[in-house]
Amino acid sequence: MSIERSPSEYRQVAAILRDRIRSGEYPRGAFLPKEDELAAQLKVSRSVVNDAIKVLRSDGLVHSQKGRGTRVHPIPVISRNAVVRQTKQVREGGDARGAFDGELRRLGLTSRVEVTVEETTATAGVAELLGVEEGAPVLARNRKMFANDTPVQLAISYIPWDIAEGSRLTEEDTGPGGTYSRLAELGHKPVKFSERTRERSPESSEAADLSMDISQRVFHITRIARNTDGRAVEVTESIMPAYQWEFYAEWDAE
Amino acid sequence: MSIERSPSEYRQVAAILRDRIRSGEYPRGAFLPKEDELAAQLKVSRSVVNDAIKVLRSDGLVHSQKGRGTRVHPIPVISRNAVVRQTKQVREGGDARGAFDGELRRLGLTSRVEVTVEETTATAGVAELLGVEEGAPVLARNRKMFANDTPVQLAISYIPWDIAEGSRLTEEDTGPGGTYSRLAELGHKPVKFSERTRERSPESSEAADLSMDISQRVFHITRIARNTDGRAVEVTESIMPAYQWEFYAEWDAE
DNA sequence: TCTTATTTGTTCGTATGTATT
DNA sequence: GAATACATACGAACAAATAAG
């Protein structure tokens, strides 16, 4: 357990703490000893412990709060199954609430979703994806998903206002079959999908909403749904802590 | 350009440098001013500049070397197209060299691949994925992919030795159609695929091979190819800098 | 509500180590 | 070997958030 040269001390301390978490010495949700104690125990300065904890934070292993302490992250990695989603989406709706719930239940976690809906105008980015003018009116469906009360995903869907106006899409509960069923009823059944996934630093608002650290990373998924005319009828941006998710896919040759 | 409170100084410095890179003031491949100069220029301590550069490094925007300096990362983000890969893989071979080359050519970059092949024994992890005993003999096909001489991906494929033995799979060049064509000829045509993608810190050896910083993140993709009997005939682990890649997929509602 | 103790976050200055030129 | 430039470590100080009273 002694600190040796070669890998820097703060990385060695990080490795020690990581082992203690993996071994269960610091269980899920438990507080770590405070930085001063760890520093004394491991005979390094507090700055080194602080740097080590930064590493664990960026791995999503722990979560620190000023004035409280550092505790082990309470939620295991969630698997997002690409193929199940693609088929279920059509059945259960664009917000994929069914898929999300299934993913969590498989891990013995409970899911909860907060929804807000508003009429707003398209920013340049959204306008380009939706193929409308910048500033054009759009419906924004905002969702925040929780696993056991820990936020694990943000999603905003944009729908052109001329499609959504007056329909149930403007209500919080879109009803059976979800967004995609309502779009189909409105004559805009989504039949073509594209999705881009990238990894980046969170905006500070995203970090706050997901109660994550700015030094951590998020997955940013942009999905576009198109009707038979090729018109974009819904654009969804999903933001999720990168340490919290993995992706899984299965397929057959040809 | 003055430093103000609220977001910490090192994040503000990071934002300033990020803007300079985006604006082209520091072009691709160019050196940044040295930390001392930046510190003087922005009226902060060198530690703050050093912390700021750590942030840019973890975003993959810059690359630092002791004794040399810090320069802007020379390669743009590469898009990995899931669907093209899935179809092309079968046509062009398991190492997807064709797909990789296409992805780079689209960006005006040149691709190069280094291949080494060896007979070795299965580690516990590989054994479980491949469905063989730990320590069983396997063929390891090791690949390192470059974009304009910058390493952008590592891949190791494992094939059970009883399948690969004596075949062209043990040579560096697997010939037309690649690995999957040879497996088909050997009576083990891959027909079922599964893939798991996660994001993590690099091992130090991976960081060295990809000339990236340990504070950066990698995508780790594990793909399993199975024959008609459901036997795993190839397992491929791909490691790539997370800042260097994005994923793209398109599909139709059946 | 206000106050105080606790705990982590950030910054500084300095010193030393290490890789490159 | 010398100079350069980034990497790491330390200790100290203060800021900011939280908790306890």
Coordinates of C-alpha atoms (C1' of nucleotides) in Angstrom, one line a residue:
Chain A
M1 CA 0.0 0.0 0.0
S2 CA 3.0 2.3 0.0
I3 CA 3.4 5.1 -2.5
E4 CA 6.1 4.4 -5.0
R5 CA 7.6 6.4 -7.9
S6 CA 6.8 6.1 -11.6
P7 CA 3.1 6.7 -11.9
S8 CA 2.5 10.0 -10.2
E9 CA 1.4 9.9 -6.5
Y10 CA -2.1 11.3 -7.2
R11 CA -2.7 8.5 -9.7
Q12 CA -1.6 5.9 -7.2
V13 CA -3.9 7.4 -4.6
A14 CA -6.7 7.3 -7.2
A15 CA -5.9 3.6 -7.9
I16 CA -6.0 2.8 -4.1
L17 CA -9.3 4.5 -3.7
R18 CA -10.7 2.9 -6.8
D19 CA -9.7 -0.5 -5.4
R20 CA -11.4 0.3 -2.1
I21 CA -14.6 1.2 -3.9
R22 CA -14.5 -1.9 -6.0
S23 CA -13.8 -4.2 -3.0
G24 CA -16.8 -2.7 -1.2
E25 CA -14.8 -1.1 1.5
Y26 CA -16.5 2.1 0.5
P27 CA -20.0 0.9 -0.7
R28 CA -22.4 2.6 -3.1
G29 CA -23.6 5.9 -1.6
A30 CA -21.2 5.9 1.3
F31 CA -19.0 8.8 2.2
L32 CA -15.2 8.5 1.7
P33 CA -13.0 9.6 4.6
K34 CA -12.4 13.3 4.4
E35 CA -9.4 14.6 2.4
D36 CA -7.4 15.5 5.4
E37 CA -7.8 12.0 6.9
L38 CA -6.9 10.3 3.6
A39 CA -3.9 12.6 3.3
A40 CA -2.7 11.6 6.8
Q41 CA -3.4 7.9 6.2
L42 CA -1.6 7.8 2.9
K43 CA 1.1 10.2 3.9
V44 CA 0.7 12.7 1.0
S45 CA -0.5 16.3 1.0
R46 CA -4.2 17.1 0.7
S47 CA -3.6 18.5 -2.8
V48 CA -2.6 15.1 -3.9
V49 CA -5.7 13.5 -2.4
N50 CA -7.8 16.3 -4.0
D51 CA -6.2 15.6 -7.4
A52 CA -6.8 11.9 -7.0
I53 CA -10.5 12.5 -6.2
K54 CA -10.7 14.6 -9.3
V55 CA -9.7 11.5 -11.3
L56 CA -12.3 9.4 -9.6
R57 CA -14.9 12.1 -10.3
S58 CA -14.1 12.2 -14.0
D59 CA -14.6 8.4 -14.0
G60 CA -18.0 8.9 -12.4
L61 CA -17.0 6.8 -9.5
V62 CA -17.6 9.4 -6.8
H63 CA -19.5 12.7 -6.4
S64 CA -18.2 15.5 -4.2
Q65 CA -20.0 18.4 -2.6
K66 CA -18.4 21.4 -0.9
G67 CA -19.2 21.3 2.8
R68 CA -20.5 17.7 2.8
G69 CA -17.8 15.4 1.5
T70 CA -17.3 12.9 -1.3
R71 CA -19.4 9.8 -1.7
V72 CA -19.5 6.8 -4.0
H73 CA -21.8 7.2 -6.9
P74 CA -25.0 5.3 -6.1
I75 CA -26.2 4.1 -9.6
P76 CA -24.6 1.4 -11.7
V77 CA -23.9 1.7 -15.4
I78 CA -27.1 1.6 -17.5
S79 CA -27.1 -0.2 -20.8
R80 CA -28.9 1.4 -23.7
N81 CA -29.9 -1.2 -26.2
A82 CA -29.8 0.2 -29.7
V83 CA -31.9 -2.4 -31.5
V84 CA -34.6 -2.8 -28.8
R85 CA -34.9 1.0 -28.9
Q86 CA -35.3 1.2 -32.6
T87 CA -38.1 -1.3 -32.7
K88 CA -39.8 -0.2 -29.5
Q89 CA -39.6 3.5 -30.4
V90 CA -42.1 3.0 -33.1
R91 CA -44.4 1.0 -30.9
E92 CA -44.1 3.0 -27.7
G93 CA -43.3 6.6 -28.8
G94 CA -40.5 8.9 -29.5
D95 CA -39.6 9.6 -25.9
A96 CA -38.8 5.9 -25.5
R97 CA -40.1 6.0 -22.0
G98 CA -40.8 2.3 -22.3
A99 CA -37.3 1.5 -23.3
F100 CA -35.8 3.7 -20.5
D101 CA -38.0 2.1 -17.9
G102 CA -37.0 -1.4 -19.1
E103 CA -33.3 -0.6 -19.0
L104 CA -33.6 0.5 -15.4
R105 CA -35.9 -2.3 -14.2
R106 CA -33.3 -4.7 -15.5
L107 CA -30.9 -3.2 -12.9
G108 CA -33.5 -3.2 -10.1
L109 CA -33.8 0.6 -10.2
T110 CA -37.0 2.6 -10.3
S111 CA -37.5 5.2 -13.1
R112 CA -39.2 8.5 -13.0
V113 CA -39.6 11.2 -15.8
E114 CA -40.4 14.9 -15.4
V115 CA -41.9 16.5 -18.5
T116 CA -42.5 20.1 -19.4
V117 CA -43.8 21.4 -22.6
E118 CA -43.5 24.8 -24.2
E119 CA -44.0 26.7 -27.4
T120 CA -40.8 28.5 -28.3
T121 CA -38.8 29.5 -31.4
A122 CA -36.1 27.5 -33.2
T123 CA -32.5 28.4 -32.5
A124 CA -30.1 28.3 -35.4
G125 CA -29.0 24.8 -34.6
V126 CA -32.5 23.4 -34.2
A127 CA -33.7 25.2 -37.3
E128 CA -31.1 23.6 -39.4
L129 CA -31.8 20.1 -38.2
L130 CA -35.6 20.6 -38.5
G131 CA -35.3 22.3 -41.9
V132 CA -37.2 25.4 -40.8
E133 CA -36.3 29.1 -40.6
E134 CA -34.4 30.3 -37.6
G135 CA -36.9 31.8 -35.1
A136 CA -39.7 29.7 -36.5
P137 CA -42.2 28.5 -33.8
V138 CA -41.6 25.0 -32.5
L139 CA -43.0 22.8 -29.8
A140 CA -40.3 21.9 -27.2
R141 CA -40.9 18.7 -25.1
N142 CA -38.4 18.7 -22.3
R143 CA -37.8 15.6 -20.3
K144 CA -35.6 14.8 -17.3
M145 CA -35.2 11.1 -16.4
F146 CA -34.2 9.8 -13.0
A147 CA -33.0 6.4 -11.7
N148 CA -33.8 6.1 -8.0
D149 CA -34.1 9.9 -7.9
T150 CA -30.6 10.4 -9.4
P151 CA -30.9 12.3 -12.7
V152 CA -29.4 10.2 -15.5
Q153 CA -30.6 11.8 -18.7
L154 CA -32.0 15.0 -20.2
A155 CA -33.9 15.0 -23.5
I156 CA -35.5 17.8 -25.5
S157 CA -37.6 17.1 -28.5
Y158 CA -38.5 19.8 -31.0
I159 CA -41.5 19.5 -33.3
P160 CA -42.5 22.1 -35.9
W161 CA -45.4 24.2 -34.5
D162 CA -47.5 23.8 -37.7
I163 CA -47.6 20.1 -37.0
A164 CA -48.0 20.1 -33.2
E165 CA -50.5 23.0 -32.9
G166 CA -53.7 22.0 -31.3
S167 CA -52.8 18.3 -30.9
R168 CA -52.1 16.3 -27.8
L169 CA -48.4 16.7 -28.5
T170 CA -48.7 20.0 -26.7
E171 CA -49.8 18.2 -23.5
E172 CA -47.5 16.7 -21.0
D173 CA -48.9 13.2 -21.5
T174 CA -49.1 12.4 -25.1
G175 CA -51.2 9.3 -24.5
P176 CA -50.9 5.7 -25.7
G177 CA -48.1 5.1 -28.1
G178 CA -46.5 8.4 -27.3
T179 CA -45.2 11.1 -29.6
Y180 CA -44.8 8.9 -32.6
S181 CA -48.3 7.6 -32.6
R182 CA -49.6 11.2 -32.4
L183 CA -47.4 12.2 -35.3
A184 CA -48.7 9.3 -37.3
E185 CA -52.3 10.3 -36.6
L186 CA -51.5 13.8 -37.8
G187 CA -50.3 12.4 -41.1
H188 CA -46.6 12.6 -40.3
K189 CA -45.7 9.1 -39.3
P190 CA -41.9 8.9 -38.7
V191 CA -40.4 6.3 -41.0
K192 CA -36.7 7.4 -41.4
F193 CA -34.3 8.0 -38.5
S194 CA -30.8 9.2 -38.2
E195 CA -28.7 9.5 -35.0
R196 CA -25.4 11.1 -34.2
T197 CA -23.6 10.4 -31.0
R198 CA -20.7 12.3 -29.7
E199 CA -18.9 12.8 -26.4
R200 CA -18.1 16.2 -24.9
S201 CA -17.9 18.4 -21.8
P202 CA -21.2 19.3 -20.3
E203 CA -22.5 22.9 -20.4
S204 CA -22.7 24.3 -16.9
S205 CA -26.5 24.1 -17.0
E206 CA -26.4 20.5 -18.0
A207 CA -23.9 19.7 -15.3
A208 CA -26.2 21.3 -12.8
D209 CA -29.3 19.4 -14.1
L210 CA -27.5 16.1 -14.0
S211 CA -25.7 17.0 -10.7
M212 CA -22.4 16.1 -12.3
D213 CA -19.0 17.8 -12.3
I214 CA -17.9 20.0 -15.1
S215 CA -14.8 17.9 -15.5
Q216 CA -16.9 14.9 -16.4
R217 CA -18.2 14.1 -19.9
V218 CA -21.5 13.6 -21.5
F219 CA -22.9 11.7 -24.4
H220 CA -24.8 14.0 -26.7
I221 CA -27.2 12.1 -29.1
T222 CA -29.1 13.9 -31.8
R223 CA -31.9 12.0 -33.4
I224 CA -33.9 13.2 -36.4
A225 CA -37.2 11.5 -37.3
R226 CA -38.6 12.0 -40.9
N227 CA -41.9 11.3 -42.5
T228 CA -42.4 9.6 -45.8
D229 CA -41.8 13.0 -47.6
G230 CA -38.4 13.2 -46.0
R231 CA -39.5 16.1 -43.8
A232 CA -38.0 16.3 -40.3
V233 CA -40.9 16.0 -38.0
E234 CA -39.1 15.7 -34.7
V235 CA -35.5 16.4 -33.5
T236 CA -34.4 15.0 -30.1
E237 CA -31.3 16.0 -28.3
S238 CA -30.4 13.6 -25.4
I239 CA -27.7 14.4 -22.9
M240 CA -26.4 11.9 -20.4
P241 CA -23.4 11.4 -18.2
A242 CA -20.9 9.3 -20.1
Y243 CA -19.9 7.3 -17.1
Q244 CA -23.5 6.3 -16.5
W245 CA -24.2 4.6 -19.8
E246 CA -23.0 2.0 -22.2
F247 CA -24.5 1.1 -25.6
Y248 CA -25.3 -2.4 -26.8
A249 CA -26.4 -3.6 -30.2
E250 CA -27.0 -6.9 -31.9
W251 CA -27.6 -7.6 -35.6
D252 CA -27.4 -10.4 -38.2
A253 CA -25.3 -10.5 -41.3
E254 CA -27.0 -8.6 -44.2
Chain B
M1 CA -10.7 39.5 -22.2
S2 CA -10.4 40.2 -18.4
I3 CA -10.7 37.5 -15.9
E4 CA -13.8 37.8 -13.8
R5 CA -15.2 35.8 -10.8
S6 CA -17.8 33.1 -10.8
P7 CA -16.6 30.4 -13.2
S8 CA -13.2 29.6 -11.8
E9 CA -10.2 31.4 -13.4
Y10 CA -8.8 28.3 -14.9
R11 CA -12.1 27.6 -16.7
Q12 CA -12.2 31.1 -18.0
V13 CA -8.7 30.8 -19.3
A14 CA -9.7 27.5 -20.9
A15 CA -12.6 29.2 -22.6
I16 CA -10.4 32.0 -23.9
L17 CA -7.9 29.5 -25.3
R18 CA -10.7 27.5 -26.8
D19 CA -12.0 30.6 -28.6
R20 CA -8.6 31.4 -29.9
I21 CA -8.3 27.9 -31.3
R22 CA -11.8 28.0 -32.8
S23 CA -11.2 31.4 -34.3
G24 CA -8.0 30.1 -36.0
E25 CA -5.7 32.4 -34.0
Y26 CA -4.0 29.1 -33.0
P27 CA -4.4 26.9 -36.1
R28 CA -4.4 23.1 -36.3
G29 CA -1.0 21.8 -35.4
A30 CA 0.4 25.1 -34.2
F31 CA 2.1 25.6 -30.8
L32 CA 0.3 27.7 -28.2
P33 CA 2.4 30.4 -26.4
K34 CA 4.3 28.8 -23.5
E35 CA 2.6 28.7 -20.2
D36 CA 4.7 31.4 -18.7
E37 CA 3.8 33.8 -21.5
L38 CA 0.1 33.0 -21.3
A39 CA 0.2 33.5 -17.5
A40 CA 1.8 36.9 -18.0
Q41 CA -0.6 37.8 -20.8
L42 CA -3.7 36.9 -18.9
K43 CA -2.4 38.0 -15.5
V44 CA -2.9 34.7 -13.7
S45 CA -0.4 32.2 -12.2
R46 CA 1.2 29.6 -14.3
S47 CA -0.7 26.9 -12.3
V48 CA -3.9 28.4 -13.5
V49 CA -2.7 28.2 -17.1
N50 CA -1.6 24.6 -16.5
D51 CA -5.0 23.7 -15.2
A52 CA -6.7 25.4 -18.1
I53 CA -4.6 23.4 -20.6
K54 CA -5.5 20.2 -18.7
V55 CA -9.1 21.0 -19.6
L56 CA -8.4 21.6 -23.2
R57 CA -6.4 18.4 -23.3
S58 CA -9.3 16.4 -21.9
D59 CA -11.4 17.8 -24.7
G60 CA -8.8 16.6 -27.2
L61 CA -8.3 20.2 -28.4
V62 CA -4.5 20.3 -27.7
H63 CA -1.7 17.9 -27.1
S64 CA 1.2 18.7 -24.7
Q65 CA 4.7 17.3 -24.5
K66 CA 7.2 17.9 -21.8
G67 CA 10.1 20.0 -23.1
R68 CA 8.3 20.9 -26.3
G69 CA 5.2 22.7 -25.7
T70 CA 1.5 22.5 -26.3
R71 CA 0.1 22.3 -29.8
V72 CA -3.4 22.3 -31.3
H73 CA -4.6 18.8 -32.2
P74 CA -4.1 18.2 -35.9
I75 CA -6.9 15.8 -36.8
P76 CA -10.7 16.7 -37.1
V77 CA -13.4 14.5 -35.6
I78 CA -13.9 11.3 -37.5
S79 CA -17.4 9.9 -38.1
R80 CA -17.9 6.2 -37.7
N81 CA -21.0 5.1 -39.6
A82 CA -22.6 2.2 -37.9
V83 CA -24.8 1.0 -40.8
V84 CA -22.1 1.3 -43.5
R85 CA -19.8 -0.7 -41.2
Q86 CA -22.3 -3.4 -40.6
T87 CA -22.9 -4.1 -44.3
K88 CA -19.3 -3.4 -45.4
Q89 CA -17.8 -5.6 -42.7
V90 CA -19.3 -8.6 -44.2
R91 CA -18.1 -7.7 -47.7
E92 CA -14.7 -6.4 -46.9
G93 CA -13.6 -8.2 -43.8
G94 CA -13.6 -8.0 -40.0
D95 CA -10.9 -5.4 -39.6
A96 CA -13.2 -3.0 -41.5
R97 CA -10.1 -1.5 -43.2
G98 CA -12.3 -0.4 -46.1
A99 CA -14.7 1.4 -43.8
F100 CA -11.9 3.1 -41.9
D101 CA -10.2 4.2 -45.1
G102 CA -13.5 5.6 -46.4
E103 CA -14.2 7.5 -43.2
L104 CA -10.8 9.2 -43.4
R105 CA -10.9 9.9 -47.1
R106 CA -14.1 11.8 -46.6
L107 CA -12.2 14.2 -44.4
G108 CA -9.3 14.5 -46.8
L109 CA -7.0 12.4 -44.6
T110 CA -4.8 9.5 -45.5
S111 CA -5.1 6.3 -43.6
R112 CA -2.4 3.7 -42.7
V113 CA -2.7 0.5 -40.7
E114 CA 0.1 -1.4 -38.9
V115 CA -0.7 -5.1 -38.4
T116 CA 1.0 -7.6 -36.1
V117 CA -0.1 -11.2 -35.6
E118 CA 0.8 -13.6 -32.8
E119 CA -0.3 -16.8 -31.2
T120 CA -1.0 -16.3 -27.5
T121 CA -3.3 -17.5 -24.7
A122 CA -6.7 -16.2 -23.7
T123 CA -6.9 -14.0 -20.7
A124 CA -9.9 -14.4 -18.4
G125 CA -11.8 -11.6 -20.1
V126 CA -11.1 -12.8 -23.7
A127 CA -11.8 -16.4 -22.7
E128 CA -15.3 -15.6 -21.4
L129 CA -16.2 -13.6 -24.5
L130 CA -14.9 -16.2 -26.8
G131 CA -16.4 -19.1 -24.8
V132 CA -13.1 -20.9 -24.4
E133 CA -11.1 -21.9 -21.3
E134 CA -8.8 -19.4 -19.7
G135 CA -5.3 -19.9 -21.1
A136 CA -6.6 -21.6 -24.2
P137 CA -4.5 -20.8 -27.3
V138 CA -5.8 -18.0 -29.5
L139 CA -4.7 -16.0 -32.5
A140 CA -4.3 -12.3 -31.7
R141 CA -4.5 -9.9 -34.7
N142 CA -3.2 -6.5 -33.5
R143 CA -3.9 -3.4 -35.5
K144 CA -3.0 0.3 -35.1
M145 CA -4.7 2.8 -37.3
F146 CA -3.4 6.2 -38.3
A147 CA -4.9 9.3 -39.8
N148 CA -2.1 11.4 -41.4
D149 CA 0.4 9.6 -39.1
T150 CA -1.5 10.4 -36.0
P151 CA -2.7 7.2 -34.2
V152 CA -6.5 7.2 -34.0
Q153 CA -7.5 3.7 -33.2
L154 CA -6.2 0.4 -31.7
A155 CA -7.9 -2.9 -32.4
I156 CA -7.1 -6.5 -31.3
S157 CA -9.1 -9.4 -32.7
Y158 CA -8.9 -12.8 -31.0
I159 CA -9.8 -16.0 -32.9
P160 CA -9.7 -19.5 -31.4
W161 CA -6.5 -21.2 -32.4
D162 CA -8.3 -24.4 -33.5
I163 CA -10.0 -22.3 -36.1
A164 CA -7.1 -20.1 -37.2
E165 CA -4.3 -22.7 -37.1
G166 CA -2.6 -23.2 -40.5
S167 CA -4.9 -20.7 -42.3
R168 CA -4.1 -17.3 -43.9
L169 CA -5.6 -15.7 -40.7
T170 CA -2.2 -16.2 -39.1
E171 CA -0.6 -14.0 -41.8
E172 CA -0.5 -10.2 -41.6
D173 CA -2.4 -9.9 -44.9
T174 CA -5.5 -12.0 -44.7
G175 CA -6.2 -11.5 -48.4
P176 CA -9.3 -10.4 -50.4
G177 CA -12.4 -10.1 -48.3
G178 CA -10.4 -10.1 -45.1
T179 CA -10.8 -12.0 -41.9
Y180 CA -14.5 -12.7 -42.4
S181 CA -14.0 -14.2 -45.8
R182 CA -11.3 -16.5 -44.5
L183 CA -13.6 -17.5 -41.6
A184 CA -16.3 -18.4 -44.0
E185 CA -14.0 -20.5 -46.1
L186 CA -13.0 -22.4 -42.9
G187 CA -16.7 -23.2 -42.3
H188 CA -17.2 -20.5 -39.6
K189 CA -19.0 -17.7 -41.5
P190 CA -19.9 -15.0 -39.0
V191 CA -23.6 -14.4 -39.2
K192 CA -24.5 -12.9 -35.8
F193 CA -22.9 -9.8 -34.3
S194 CA -23.1 -8.0 -31.0
E195 CA -21.3 -4.9 -29.9
R196 CA -20.9 -3.1 -26.6
T197 CA -19.6 0.5 -26.5
R198 CA -18.4 2.2 -23.4
E199 CA -16.3 5.2 -22.4
R200 CA -13.5 5.1 -19.9
S201 CA -10.0 6.3 -19.0
P202 CA -7.3 4.8 -21.1
E203 CA -4.8 2.3 -19.6
S204 CA -1.3 3.9 -19.6
S205 CA -0.2 1.6 -22.4
E206 CA -3.2 2.7 -24.5
A207 CA -2.5 6.3 -23.8
A208 CA 1.0 5.9 -24.9
D209 CA 0.1 4.0 -28.1
L210 CA -2.5 6.6 -29.0
S211 CA -0.2 9.4 -27.9
M212 CA -3.0 10.8 -25.7
D213 CA -3.1 12.1 -22.2
I214 CA -4.2 9.9 -19.3
S215 CA -6.8 12.5 -18.3
Q216 CA -8.5 12.0 -21.7
R217 CA -11.1 9.4 -22.4
V218 CA -11.4 6.5 -24.8
F219 CA -14.3 4.6 -26.4
H220 CA -13.9 0.9 -25.9
I221 CA -15.9 -1.2 -28.3
T222 CA -16.2 -4.9 -27.9
R223 CA -17.6 -6.8 -30.9
I224 CA -18.4 -10.5 -30.9
A225 CA -18.9 -12.4 -34.2
R226 CA -20.7 -15.8 -34.1
N227 CA -21.2 -18.5 -36.7
T228 CA -24.4 -20.3 -37.5
D229 CA -23.9 -22.6 -34.5
G230 CA -23.8 -19.5 -32.2
R231 CA -20.1 -20.1 -31.5
A232 CA -18.0 -17.0 -31.0
V233 CA -15.4 -17.1 -33.9
E234 CA -13.9 -13.7 -33.4
V235 CA -13.8 -11.1 -30.6
T236 CA -12.5 -7.6 -31.4
E237 CA -11.7 -4.9 -28.9
S238 CA -11.3 -1.4 -30.4
I239 CA -9.9 1.5 -28.4
M240 CA -10.1 5.0 -29.7
P241 CA -9.7 8.5 -28.3
A242 CA -13.2 9.7 -27.4
Y243 CA -12.6 13.2 -28.6
Q244 CA -11.5 11.9 -32.0
W245 CA -14.7 10.1 -33.0
E246 CA -18.4 10.4 -33.3
F247 CA -21.0 7.8 -34.3
Y248 CA -23.6 8.0 -37.0
A249 CA -26.5 5.7 -37.8
E250 CA -29.5 5.7 -40.1
W251 CA -32.4 3.3 -40.2
D252 CA -35.9 2.9 -41.5
A253 CA -39.0 2.0 -39.4
E254 CA -39.1 -1.6 -40.7
Chain C
dT1 C1' -32.8 33.6 10.9
dC2 C1' -28.2 34.1 12.2
dT3 C1' -23.8 32.1 13.5
dT4 C1' -20.3 28.9 13.5
dA5 C1' -17.8 24.7 12.4
dT6 C1' -16.9 21.5 8.8
dT7 C1' -15.5 20.1 4.3
dT8 C1' -14.3 20.5 -0.3
dG9 C1' -12.8 23.8 -4.3
dT10 C1' -9.5 27.0 -6.1
dT11 C1' -5.5 29.6 -6.3
dC12 C1' -0.8 31.0 -5.3
dG13 C1' 4.3 30.6 -4.9
dT14 C1' 7.8 27.6 -4.8
dA15 C1' 10.5 23.7 -5.5
dT16 C1' 11.7 19.6 -7.9
dG17 C1' 11.3 16.1 -11.5
dT18 C1' 11.6 14.7 -16.3
dA19 C1' 11.5 14.8 -21.2
dT20 C1' 13.0 17.4 -25.3
dT21 C1' 15.9 20.3 -27.8
Chain D
dG1 C1' 25.9 19.0 -20.9
dA2 C1' 22.9 23.1 -20.8
dA3 C1' 18.6 25.3 -21.5
dT4 C1' 13.7 24.9 -22.1
dA5 C1' 9.0 23.6 -21.0
dC6 C1' 5.6 20.9 -19.0
dA7 C1' 4.3 17.7 -14.8
dT8 C1' 3.9 17.0 -10.1
dA9 C1' 4.1 17.9 -5.1
dC10 C1' 3.7 20.8 -1.0
dG11 C1' 1.8 24.0 2.2
dA12 C1' -0.9 27.8 3.0
dA13 C1' -4.7 30.7 2.4
dC14 C1' -9.2 31.9 1.3
dA15 C1' -13.9 31.0 -1.0
dA16 C1' -18.1 28.6 -1.1
dA17 C1' -21.5 25.2 0.2
dT18 C1' -23.4 22.6 3.9
dA19 C1' -24.7 21.2 8.4
dA20 C1' -25.5 21.9 13.2
dG21 C1' -26.9 24.7 16.7

